[in-house]
Coordinates of C-alpha atoms (C1' of nucleotides) in Angstrom, one line a residue:
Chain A
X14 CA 0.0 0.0 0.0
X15 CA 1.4 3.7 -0.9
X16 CA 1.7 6.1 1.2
X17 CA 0.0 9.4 0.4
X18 CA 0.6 12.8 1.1
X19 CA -0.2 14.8 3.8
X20 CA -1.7 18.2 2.2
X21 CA -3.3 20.4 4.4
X22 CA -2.3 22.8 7.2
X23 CA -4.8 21.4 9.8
X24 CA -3.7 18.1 9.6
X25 CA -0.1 19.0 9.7
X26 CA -1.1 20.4 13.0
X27 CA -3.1 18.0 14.5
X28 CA -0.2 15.9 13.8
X29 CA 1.9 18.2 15.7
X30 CA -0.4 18.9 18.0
X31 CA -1.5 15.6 19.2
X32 CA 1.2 13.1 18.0
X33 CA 3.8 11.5 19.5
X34 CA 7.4 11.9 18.7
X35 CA 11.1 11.1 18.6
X36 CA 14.3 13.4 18.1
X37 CA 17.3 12.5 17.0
X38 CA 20.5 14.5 15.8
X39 CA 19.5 15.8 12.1
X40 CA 15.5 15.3 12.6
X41 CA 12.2 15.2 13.9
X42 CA 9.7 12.5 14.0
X43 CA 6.4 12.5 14.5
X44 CA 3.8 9.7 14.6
X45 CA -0.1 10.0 14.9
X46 CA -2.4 7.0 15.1
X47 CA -5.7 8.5 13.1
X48 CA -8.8 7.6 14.6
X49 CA -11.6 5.4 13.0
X50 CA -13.8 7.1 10.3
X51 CA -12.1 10.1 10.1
X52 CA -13.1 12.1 7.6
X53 CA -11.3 14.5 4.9
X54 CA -14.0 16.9 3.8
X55 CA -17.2 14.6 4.0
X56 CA -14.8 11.9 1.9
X57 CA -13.6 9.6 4.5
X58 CA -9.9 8.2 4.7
X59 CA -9.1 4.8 4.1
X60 CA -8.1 3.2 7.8
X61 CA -5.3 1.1 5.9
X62 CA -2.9 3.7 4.4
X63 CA -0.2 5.3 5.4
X64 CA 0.2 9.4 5.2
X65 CA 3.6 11.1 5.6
X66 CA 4.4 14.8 5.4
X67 CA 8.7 16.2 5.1
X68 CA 9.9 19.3 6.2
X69 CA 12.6 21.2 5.6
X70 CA 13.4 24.2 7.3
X71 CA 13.7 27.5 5.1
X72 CA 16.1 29.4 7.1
X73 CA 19.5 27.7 6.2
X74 CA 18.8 26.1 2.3
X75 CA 17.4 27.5 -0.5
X76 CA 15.1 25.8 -2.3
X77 CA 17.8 23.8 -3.8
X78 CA 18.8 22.5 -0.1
X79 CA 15.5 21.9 1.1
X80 CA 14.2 19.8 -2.3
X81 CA 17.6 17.7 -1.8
X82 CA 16.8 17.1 2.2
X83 CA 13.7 16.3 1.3
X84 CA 14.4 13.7 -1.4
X85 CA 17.0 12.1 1.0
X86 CA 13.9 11.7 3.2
X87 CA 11.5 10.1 0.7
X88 CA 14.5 7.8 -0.4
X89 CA 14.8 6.8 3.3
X90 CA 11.3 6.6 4.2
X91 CA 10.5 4.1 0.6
X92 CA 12.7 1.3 2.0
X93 CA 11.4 1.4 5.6
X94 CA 7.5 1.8 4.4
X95 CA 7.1 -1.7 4.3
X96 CA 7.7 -2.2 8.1
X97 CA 5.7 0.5 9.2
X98 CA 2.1 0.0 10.6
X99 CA -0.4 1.6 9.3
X100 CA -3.4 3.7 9.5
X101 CA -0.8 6.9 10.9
X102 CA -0.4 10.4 10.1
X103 CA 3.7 10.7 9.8
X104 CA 6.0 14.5 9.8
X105 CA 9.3 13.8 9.2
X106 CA 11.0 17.2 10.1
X107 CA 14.9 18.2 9.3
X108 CA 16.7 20.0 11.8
X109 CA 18.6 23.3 11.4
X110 CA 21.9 21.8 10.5
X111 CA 25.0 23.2 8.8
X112 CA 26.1 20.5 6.1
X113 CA 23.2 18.0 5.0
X114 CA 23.6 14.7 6.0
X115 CA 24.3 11.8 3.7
X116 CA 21.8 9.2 2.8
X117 CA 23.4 6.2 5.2
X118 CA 22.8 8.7 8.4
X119 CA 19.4 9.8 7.5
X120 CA 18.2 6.3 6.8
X121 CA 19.9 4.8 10.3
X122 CA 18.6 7.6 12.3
X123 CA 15.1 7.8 10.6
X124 CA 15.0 3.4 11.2
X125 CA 16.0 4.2 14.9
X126 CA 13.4 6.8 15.5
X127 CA 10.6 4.8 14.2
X128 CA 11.5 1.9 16.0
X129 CA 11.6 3.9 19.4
X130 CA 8.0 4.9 18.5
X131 CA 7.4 1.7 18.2
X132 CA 5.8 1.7 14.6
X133 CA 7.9 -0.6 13.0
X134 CA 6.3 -4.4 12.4
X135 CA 6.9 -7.6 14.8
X136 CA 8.2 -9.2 12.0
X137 CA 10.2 -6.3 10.3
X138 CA 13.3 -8.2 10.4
X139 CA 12.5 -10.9 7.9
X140 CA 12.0 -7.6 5.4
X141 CA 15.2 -5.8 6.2
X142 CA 16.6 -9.1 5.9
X143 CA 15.5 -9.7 2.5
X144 CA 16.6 -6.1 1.5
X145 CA 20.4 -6.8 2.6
X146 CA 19.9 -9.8 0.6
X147 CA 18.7 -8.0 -2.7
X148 CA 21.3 -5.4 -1.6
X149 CA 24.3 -8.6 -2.0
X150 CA 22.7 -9.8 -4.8
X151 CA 23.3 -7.0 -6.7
X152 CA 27.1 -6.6 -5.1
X153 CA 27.5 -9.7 -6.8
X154 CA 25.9 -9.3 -9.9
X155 CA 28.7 -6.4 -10.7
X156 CA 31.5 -8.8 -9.4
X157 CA 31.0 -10.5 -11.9
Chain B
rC4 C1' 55.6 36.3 -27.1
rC5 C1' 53.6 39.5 -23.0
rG6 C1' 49.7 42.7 -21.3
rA7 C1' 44.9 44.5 -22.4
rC8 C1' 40.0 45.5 -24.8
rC9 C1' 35.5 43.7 -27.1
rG10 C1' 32.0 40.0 -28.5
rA11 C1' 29.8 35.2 -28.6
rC12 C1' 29.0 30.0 -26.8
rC13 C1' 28.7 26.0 -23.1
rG14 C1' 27.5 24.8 -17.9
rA15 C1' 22.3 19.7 -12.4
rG16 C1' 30.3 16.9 -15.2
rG17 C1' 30.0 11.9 -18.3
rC18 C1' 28.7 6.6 -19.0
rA19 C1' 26.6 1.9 -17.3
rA20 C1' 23.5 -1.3 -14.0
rU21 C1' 19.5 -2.0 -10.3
rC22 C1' 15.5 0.2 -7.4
rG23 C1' 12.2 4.7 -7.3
rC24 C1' 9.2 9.5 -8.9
rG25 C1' 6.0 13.3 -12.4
rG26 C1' 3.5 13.7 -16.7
rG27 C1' 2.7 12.0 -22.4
rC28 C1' 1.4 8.2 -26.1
rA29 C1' 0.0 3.1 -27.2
rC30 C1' -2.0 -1.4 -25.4
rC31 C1' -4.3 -4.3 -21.4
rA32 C1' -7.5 -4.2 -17.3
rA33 C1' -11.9 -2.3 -15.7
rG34 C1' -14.3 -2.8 -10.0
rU35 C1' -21.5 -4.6 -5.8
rG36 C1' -14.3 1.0 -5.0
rC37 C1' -14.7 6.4 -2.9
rG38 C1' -18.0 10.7 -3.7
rA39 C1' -24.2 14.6 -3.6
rA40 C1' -22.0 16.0 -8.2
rA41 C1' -18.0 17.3 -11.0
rG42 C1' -14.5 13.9 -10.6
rC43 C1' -10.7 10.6 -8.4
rC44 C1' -8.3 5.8 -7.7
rG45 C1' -4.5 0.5 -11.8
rG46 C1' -0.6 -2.6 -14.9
rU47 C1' 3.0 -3.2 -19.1
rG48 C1' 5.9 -1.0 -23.0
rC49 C1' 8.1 3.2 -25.5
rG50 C1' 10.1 7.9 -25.6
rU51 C1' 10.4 12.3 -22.0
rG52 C1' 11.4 15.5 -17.5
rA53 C1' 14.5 22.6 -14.3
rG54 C1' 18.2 27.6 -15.5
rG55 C1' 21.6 31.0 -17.6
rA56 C1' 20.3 33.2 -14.4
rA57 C1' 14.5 29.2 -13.2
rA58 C1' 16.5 34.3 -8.6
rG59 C1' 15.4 39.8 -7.2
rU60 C1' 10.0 40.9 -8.5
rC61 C1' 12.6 46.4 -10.9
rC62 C1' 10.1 47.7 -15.9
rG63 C1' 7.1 46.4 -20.4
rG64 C1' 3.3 43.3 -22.7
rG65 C1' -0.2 39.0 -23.5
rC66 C1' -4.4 36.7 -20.8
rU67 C1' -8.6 37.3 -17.1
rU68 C1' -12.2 39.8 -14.2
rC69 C1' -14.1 44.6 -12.6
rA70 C1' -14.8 49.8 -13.9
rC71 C1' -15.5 53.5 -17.7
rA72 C1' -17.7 52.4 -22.4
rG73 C1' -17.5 60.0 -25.6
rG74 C1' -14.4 64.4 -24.6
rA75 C1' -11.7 68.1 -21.6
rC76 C1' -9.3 69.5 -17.1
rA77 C1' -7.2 68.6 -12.4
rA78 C1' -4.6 65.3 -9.0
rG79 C1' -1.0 61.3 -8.5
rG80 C1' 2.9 58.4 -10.8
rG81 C1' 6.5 57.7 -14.6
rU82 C1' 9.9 59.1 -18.6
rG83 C1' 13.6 63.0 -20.3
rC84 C1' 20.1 64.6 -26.1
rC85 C1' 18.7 62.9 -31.5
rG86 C1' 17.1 59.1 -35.1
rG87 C1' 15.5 54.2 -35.6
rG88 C1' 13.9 49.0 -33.9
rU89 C1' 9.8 46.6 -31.4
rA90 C1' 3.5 44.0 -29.5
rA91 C1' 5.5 47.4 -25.9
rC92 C1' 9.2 49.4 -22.6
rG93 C1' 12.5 52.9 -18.3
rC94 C1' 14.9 47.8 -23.2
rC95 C1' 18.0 47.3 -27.8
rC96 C1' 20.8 49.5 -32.1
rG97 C1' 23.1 53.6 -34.6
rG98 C1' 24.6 58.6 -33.9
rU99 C1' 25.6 63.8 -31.1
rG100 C1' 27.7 66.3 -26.8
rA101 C1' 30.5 65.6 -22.2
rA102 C1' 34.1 62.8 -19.0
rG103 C1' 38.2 59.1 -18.6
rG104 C1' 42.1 56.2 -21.1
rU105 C1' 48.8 56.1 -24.8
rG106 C1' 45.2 53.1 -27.3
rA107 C1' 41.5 49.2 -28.6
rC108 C1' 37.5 51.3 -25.9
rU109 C1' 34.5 52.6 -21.7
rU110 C1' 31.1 55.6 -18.8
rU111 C1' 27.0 59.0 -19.2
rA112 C1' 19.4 60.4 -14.1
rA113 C1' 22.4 64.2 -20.9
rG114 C1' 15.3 68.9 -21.1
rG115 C1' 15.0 74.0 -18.6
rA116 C1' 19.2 77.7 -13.7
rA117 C1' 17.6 84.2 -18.8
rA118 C1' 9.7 81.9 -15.2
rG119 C1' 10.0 82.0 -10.0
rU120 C1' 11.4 80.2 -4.9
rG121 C1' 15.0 77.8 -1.8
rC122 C1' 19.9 76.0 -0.3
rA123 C1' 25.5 76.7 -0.6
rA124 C1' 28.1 73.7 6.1
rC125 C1' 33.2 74.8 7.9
rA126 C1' 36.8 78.2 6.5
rG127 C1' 37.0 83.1 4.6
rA128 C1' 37.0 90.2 4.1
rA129 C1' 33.1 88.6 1.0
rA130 C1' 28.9 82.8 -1.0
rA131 C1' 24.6 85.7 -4.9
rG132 C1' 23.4 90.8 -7.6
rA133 C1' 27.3 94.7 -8.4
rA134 C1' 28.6 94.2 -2.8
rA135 C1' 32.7 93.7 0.5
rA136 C1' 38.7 94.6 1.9
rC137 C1' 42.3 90.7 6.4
rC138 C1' 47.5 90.9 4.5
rG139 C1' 48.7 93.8 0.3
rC140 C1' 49.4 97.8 -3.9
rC141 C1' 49.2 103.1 -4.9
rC142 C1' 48.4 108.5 -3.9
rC143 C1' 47.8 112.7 -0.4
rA144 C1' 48.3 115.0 4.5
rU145 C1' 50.6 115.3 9.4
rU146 C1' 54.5 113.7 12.7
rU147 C1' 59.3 111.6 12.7
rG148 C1' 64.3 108.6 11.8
rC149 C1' 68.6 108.1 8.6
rU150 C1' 71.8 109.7 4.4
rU151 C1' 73.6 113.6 1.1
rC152 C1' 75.0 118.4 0.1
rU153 C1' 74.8 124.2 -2.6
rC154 C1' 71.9 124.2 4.7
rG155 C1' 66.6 124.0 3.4
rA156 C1' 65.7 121.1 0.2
rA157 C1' 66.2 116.1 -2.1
rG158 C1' 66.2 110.7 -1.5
rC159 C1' 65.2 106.3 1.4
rG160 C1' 62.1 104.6 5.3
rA161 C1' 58.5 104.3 9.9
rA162 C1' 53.8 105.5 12.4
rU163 C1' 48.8 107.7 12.2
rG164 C1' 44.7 109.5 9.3
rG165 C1' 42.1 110.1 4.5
rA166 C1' 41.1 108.6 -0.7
rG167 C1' 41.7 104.9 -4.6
rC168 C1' 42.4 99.5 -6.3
rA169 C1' 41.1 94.3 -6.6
rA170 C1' 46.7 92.6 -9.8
rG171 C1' 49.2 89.3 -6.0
rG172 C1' 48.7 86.4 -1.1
rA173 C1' 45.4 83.9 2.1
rU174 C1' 40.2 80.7 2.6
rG175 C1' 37.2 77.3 0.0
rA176 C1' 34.2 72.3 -3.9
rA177 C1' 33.3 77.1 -6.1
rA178 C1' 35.8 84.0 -5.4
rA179 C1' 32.2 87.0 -10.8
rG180 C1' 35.3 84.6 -17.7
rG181 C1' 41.0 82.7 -19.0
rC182 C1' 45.8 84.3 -20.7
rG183 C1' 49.0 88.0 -22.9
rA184 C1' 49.7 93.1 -24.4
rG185 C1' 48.5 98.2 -23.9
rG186 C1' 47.0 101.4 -20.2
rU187 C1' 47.5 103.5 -15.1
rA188 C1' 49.6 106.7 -9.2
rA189 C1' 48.3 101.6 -8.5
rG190 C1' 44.7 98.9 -11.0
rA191 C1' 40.4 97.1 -13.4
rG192 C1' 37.0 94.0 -20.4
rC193 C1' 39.1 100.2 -19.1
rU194 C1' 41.0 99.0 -24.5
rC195 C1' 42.9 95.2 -28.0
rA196 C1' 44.3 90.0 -30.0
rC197 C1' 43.4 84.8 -29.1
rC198 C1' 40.4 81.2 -26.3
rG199 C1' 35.7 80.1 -23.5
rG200 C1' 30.5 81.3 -22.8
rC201 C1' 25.9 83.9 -24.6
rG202 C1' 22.9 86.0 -28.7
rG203 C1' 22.2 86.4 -34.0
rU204 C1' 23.0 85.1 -39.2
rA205 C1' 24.7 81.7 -43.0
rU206 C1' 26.1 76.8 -44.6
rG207 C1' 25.9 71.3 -43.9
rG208 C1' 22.7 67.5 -41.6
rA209 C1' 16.5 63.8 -41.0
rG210 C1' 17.8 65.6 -36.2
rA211 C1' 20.8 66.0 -31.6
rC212 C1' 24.6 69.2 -33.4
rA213 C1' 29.0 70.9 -36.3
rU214 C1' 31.6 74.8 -39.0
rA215 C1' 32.2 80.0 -40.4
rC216 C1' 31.2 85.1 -39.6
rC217 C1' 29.1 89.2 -36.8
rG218 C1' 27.6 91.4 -32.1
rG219 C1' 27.4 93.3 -27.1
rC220 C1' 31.3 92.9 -23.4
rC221 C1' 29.5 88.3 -19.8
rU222 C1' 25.0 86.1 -16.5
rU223 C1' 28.3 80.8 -10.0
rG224 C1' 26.8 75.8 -8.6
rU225 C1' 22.6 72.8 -7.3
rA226 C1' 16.5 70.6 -10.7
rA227 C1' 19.0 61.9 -7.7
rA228 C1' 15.7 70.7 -3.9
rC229 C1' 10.6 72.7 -4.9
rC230 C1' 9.4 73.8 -9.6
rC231 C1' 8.6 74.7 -15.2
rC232 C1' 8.1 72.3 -20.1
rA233 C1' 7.1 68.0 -23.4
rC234 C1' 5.2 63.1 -23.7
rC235 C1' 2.9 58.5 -21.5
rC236 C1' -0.3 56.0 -17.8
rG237 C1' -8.1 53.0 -15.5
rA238 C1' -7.5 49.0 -11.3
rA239 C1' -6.2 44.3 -9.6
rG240 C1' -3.7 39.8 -10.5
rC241 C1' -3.6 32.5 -12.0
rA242 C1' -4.8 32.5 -4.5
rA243 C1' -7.0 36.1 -11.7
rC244 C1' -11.0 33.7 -13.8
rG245 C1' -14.4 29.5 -15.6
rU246 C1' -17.2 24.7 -14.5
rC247 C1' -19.3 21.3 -10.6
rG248 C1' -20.6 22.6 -6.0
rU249 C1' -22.8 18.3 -0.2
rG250 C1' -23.3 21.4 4.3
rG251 C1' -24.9 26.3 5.8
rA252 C1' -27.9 31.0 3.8
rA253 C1' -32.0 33.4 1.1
rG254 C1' -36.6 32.6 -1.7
rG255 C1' -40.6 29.3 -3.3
rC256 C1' -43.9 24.7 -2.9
rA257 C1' -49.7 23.1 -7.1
rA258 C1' -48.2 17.9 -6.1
rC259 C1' -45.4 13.9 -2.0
rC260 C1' -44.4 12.0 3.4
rG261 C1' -45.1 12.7 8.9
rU262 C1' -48.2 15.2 12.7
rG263 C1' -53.9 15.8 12.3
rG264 C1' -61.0 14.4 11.9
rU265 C1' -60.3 18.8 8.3
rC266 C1' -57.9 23.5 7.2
rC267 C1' -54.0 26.6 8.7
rG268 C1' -49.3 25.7 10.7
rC269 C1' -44.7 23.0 11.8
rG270 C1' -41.0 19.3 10.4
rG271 C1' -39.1 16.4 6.4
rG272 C1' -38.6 16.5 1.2
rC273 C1' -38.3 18.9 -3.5
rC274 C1' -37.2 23.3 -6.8
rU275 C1' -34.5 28.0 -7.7
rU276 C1' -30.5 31.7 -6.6
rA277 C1' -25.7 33.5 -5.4
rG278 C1' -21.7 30.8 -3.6
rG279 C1' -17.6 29.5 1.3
rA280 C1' -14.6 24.6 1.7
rG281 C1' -13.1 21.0 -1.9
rA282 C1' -12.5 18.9 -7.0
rC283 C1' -11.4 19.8 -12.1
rG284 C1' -10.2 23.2 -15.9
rG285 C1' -7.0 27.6 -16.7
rC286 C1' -1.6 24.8 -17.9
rU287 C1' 1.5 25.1 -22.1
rU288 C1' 2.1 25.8 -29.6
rG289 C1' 4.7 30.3 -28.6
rA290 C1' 5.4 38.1 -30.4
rG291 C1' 8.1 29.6 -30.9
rC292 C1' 12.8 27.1 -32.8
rC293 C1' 16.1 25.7 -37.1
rU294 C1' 17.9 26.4 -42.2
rG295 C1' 18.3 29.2 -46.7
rA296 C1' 17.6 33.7 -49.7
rG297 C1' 16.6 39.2 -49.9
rG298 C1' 16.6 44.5 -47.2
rG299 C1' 19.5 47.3 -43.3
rC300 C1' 26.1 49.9 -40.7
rA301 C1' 23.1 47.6 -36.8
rA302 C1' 19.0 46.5 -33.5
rC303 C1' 15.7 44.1 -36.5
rU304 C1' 12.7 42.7 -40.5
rU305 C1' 10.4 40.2 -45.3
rC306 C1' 9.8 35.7 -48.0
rA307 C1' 10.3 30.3 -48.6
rG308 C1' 11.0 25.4 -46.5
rG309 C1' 11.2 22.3 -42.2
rC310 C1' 10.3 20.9 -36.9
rC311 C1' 6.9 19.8 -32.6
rA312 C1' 12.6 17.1 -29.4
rC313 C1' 12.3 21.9 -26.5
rA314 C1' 8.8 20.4 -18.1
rG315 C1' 3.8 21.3 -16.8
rA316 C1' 4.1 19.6 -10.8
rU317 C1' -0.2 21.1 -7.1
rA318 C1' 2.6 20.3 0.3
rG319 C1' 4.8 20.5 -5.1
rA320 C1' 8.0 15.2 -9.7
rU321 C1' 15.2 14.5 -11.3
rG322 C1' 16.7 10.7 -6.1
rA323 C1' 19.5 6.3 -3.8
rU324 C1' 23.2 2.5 -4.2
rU325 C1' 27.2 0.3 -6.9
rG326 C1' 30.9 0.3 -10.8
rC327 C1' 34.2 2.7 -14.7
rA328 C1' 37.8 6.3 -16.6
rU329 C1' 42.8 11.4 -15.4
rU330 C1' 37.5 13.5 -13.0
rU331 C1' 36.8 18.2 -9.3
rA332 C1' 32.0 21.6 -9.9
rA333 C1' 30.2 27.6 -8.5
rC334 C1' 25.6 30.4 -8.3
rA335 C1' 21.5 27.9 -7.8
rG336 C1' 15.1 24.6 -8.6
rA337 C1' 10.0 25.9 -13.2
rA338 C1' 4.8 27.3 -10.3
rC339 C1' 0.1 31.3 -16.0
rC340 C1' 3.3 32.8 -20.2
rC341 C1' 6.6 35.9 -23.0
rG342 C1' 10.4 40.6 -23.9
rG343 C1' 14.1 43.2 -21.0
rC344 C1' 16.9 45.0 -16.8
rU345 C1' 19.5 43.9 -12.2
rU346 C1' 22.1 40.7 -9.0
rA347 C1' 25.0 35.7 -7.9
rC348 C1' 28.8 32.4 -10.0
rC349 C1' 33.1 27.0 -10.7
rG350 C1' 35.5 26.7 -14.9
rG351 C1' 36.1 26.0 -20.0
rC352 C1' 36.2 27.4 -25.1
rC353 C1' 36.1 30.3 -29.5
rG354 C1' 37.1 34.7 -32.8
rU355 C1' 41.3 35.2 -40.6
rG356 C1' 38.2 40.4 -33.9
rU357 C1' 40.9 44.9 -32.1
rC358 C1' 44.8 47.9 -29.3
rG359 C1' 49.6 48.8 -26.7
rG360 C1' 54.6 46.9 -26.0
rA361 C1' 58.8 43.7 -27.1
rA362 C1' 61.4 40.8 -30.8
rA363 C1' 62.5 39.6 -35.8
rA364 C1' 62.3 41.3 -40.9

RNA sequence: CCGACCGACCGAGGCAAUCGCGGGCACCAAGUGCGAAAGCCGGUGCGUGAGGAAAGUCCGGGCUUCACAGGACAAGGGUGCCGGGUAACGCCCGGUGAAGGUGACUUUAAGGAAAGUGCAACAGAAAAGAAAACCGCCCCAUUUGCUUCUCGAAGCGAAUGGAGCAAGGAUGAAAAGGCGAGGUAAGAGCUCACCGGCGGUAUGGAGACAUACCGGCCUUGUAAACCCCACCCGAAGCAACGUCGUGGAAGGCAACCGUGGUCCGCGGGCCUUAGGAGACGGCUUGAGCCUGAGGGCAACUUCAGGCCACAGAUAGAUGAUUGCAUUUAACAGAACCCGGCUUACCGGCCGUGUCGGAAAA
């Protein structure tokens, strides 16, 4: 199942508002569980999907920066959907840093965060498991 | 060869593999899916997907709605040498004047200061009408010192007072045209030559202007101070605007349902209107690009042929990993679309381009 985006400013807020969430070095999660039968404007919301929101702050990057930060995100977040519950609102906030971080932190710290907020799957470690796997495969694949 | 000047071009560095994203076309799926409606929601394949500034939002348009639908004036804003280009411009091209540079060349908010008003700090005697005099120059008068001799005169000074001057010094960003000669007690456009400025005439030029001659004898700077003159300008912006619009609002109800014995009434329901959320459209083919031939010094334009490869997202699509080679990368991300300007910037490359110097001939 996709995720889809988070669009509007109320439910950004709620999110902040009324979620919880984890802080780590470079950013900011947030988690909300959405209610049963919640509705978007008389159209209610699937109970099954995932929605996620990024953030980047404005004051340091231009919009060169901030599209960058966020596409490390989205990188990051499309290997670990799989283990997420779902039926939650996500924000996955940067933090005012100087240098961007690289792809390997943001994933590691984004993995531990949701873990400690206790999102991630029982079973998650047979998918990792079968990414490192594709991961080798490949490794081998140019080997040879 | 060295140092410059001018102009143009390129720029997410390239290639490969896997996973992933936006939209296009073709094909395949099409559901008791979600919605009141409009509409939204798949898979496979093929090709495609940020910039020279996309930026600042400073000008000019297109497009859209509103206003006026005629003209004049005023207010407010803008522009400001001349001619041309353009859809238009405050832009571009070509020229004129001025300033800078040995030069190629560069810069230029460049209308009017004789319509009027204001301002010109400090310094300075005096800073805007013709006045003023600190040092100074010159003449006269009085007092006095020295020298000379024919012994009461001459010469050279000094002080005080009076009259004249604006050459020199000094001040300043700027001191009332400049410089030389005549002139004079000393001086002064007081007179004259040349130069500058102003006015007039003639010639050349499309014009800004240029050149020549004549005249009087001269009038500071500032209009990125008010102002005057000429010309131009309706307002707001894609969150414009259009379509569909549950709820809520306003109006209506002959017929339907509930309440009721019946009517009125009330509630539901239905119809109409504008329309807030929201959805979709607007949204990319355009003052377009390429080639050739004319016109023009050029900006540009005319004609003919060819091309749709040249993004259209909507919380906002370009990323990740790995490998390869000598391989490192600035400023920076479309948001309705064009034409400009301005600002930021790693480097590269080009020109029978031009100038100065050196060397050689």
């Amino acid at each position: 199942m996709k995720a889809l985006p988070l669009r509007f400013n109320y439910e950004f807020s709620r999110v902040y508002r009324r979620a919880a969430f984890a802080t780590g070095r470079y950013m900011t999660v947030h988690v909300f569980h959405r209610p049963k039968g919640l509705k978007h404007n008389n159209t209610r919301i699937p109970e099954d999907i995932l929605r996620v929101g990024f953030c980047a702050s404005k004051k340091q990057m231009g919009a060169v920066g901030r599209n960058k930060a966020r596409r490390l995100m989205r990188e990051a977040y499309r290997h670990l959907e799989p283990r997420i519950r779902e039926g939650n609102d996500i924000v996955i906030t940067l933090k005012c840093v100087d240098e961007l971080p690289s792809y390997a932190e943001i994933r590691r710290e984004m993995e531990v965060l949701l873990s400690r907020l206790k999102v991630l799957k029982a079973g998650a470690c047979d998918d990792e498991k079968s990414v490192d796997q594709d991961r080798e495969v490949l490794s081998e694949e140019h080997i040879t």
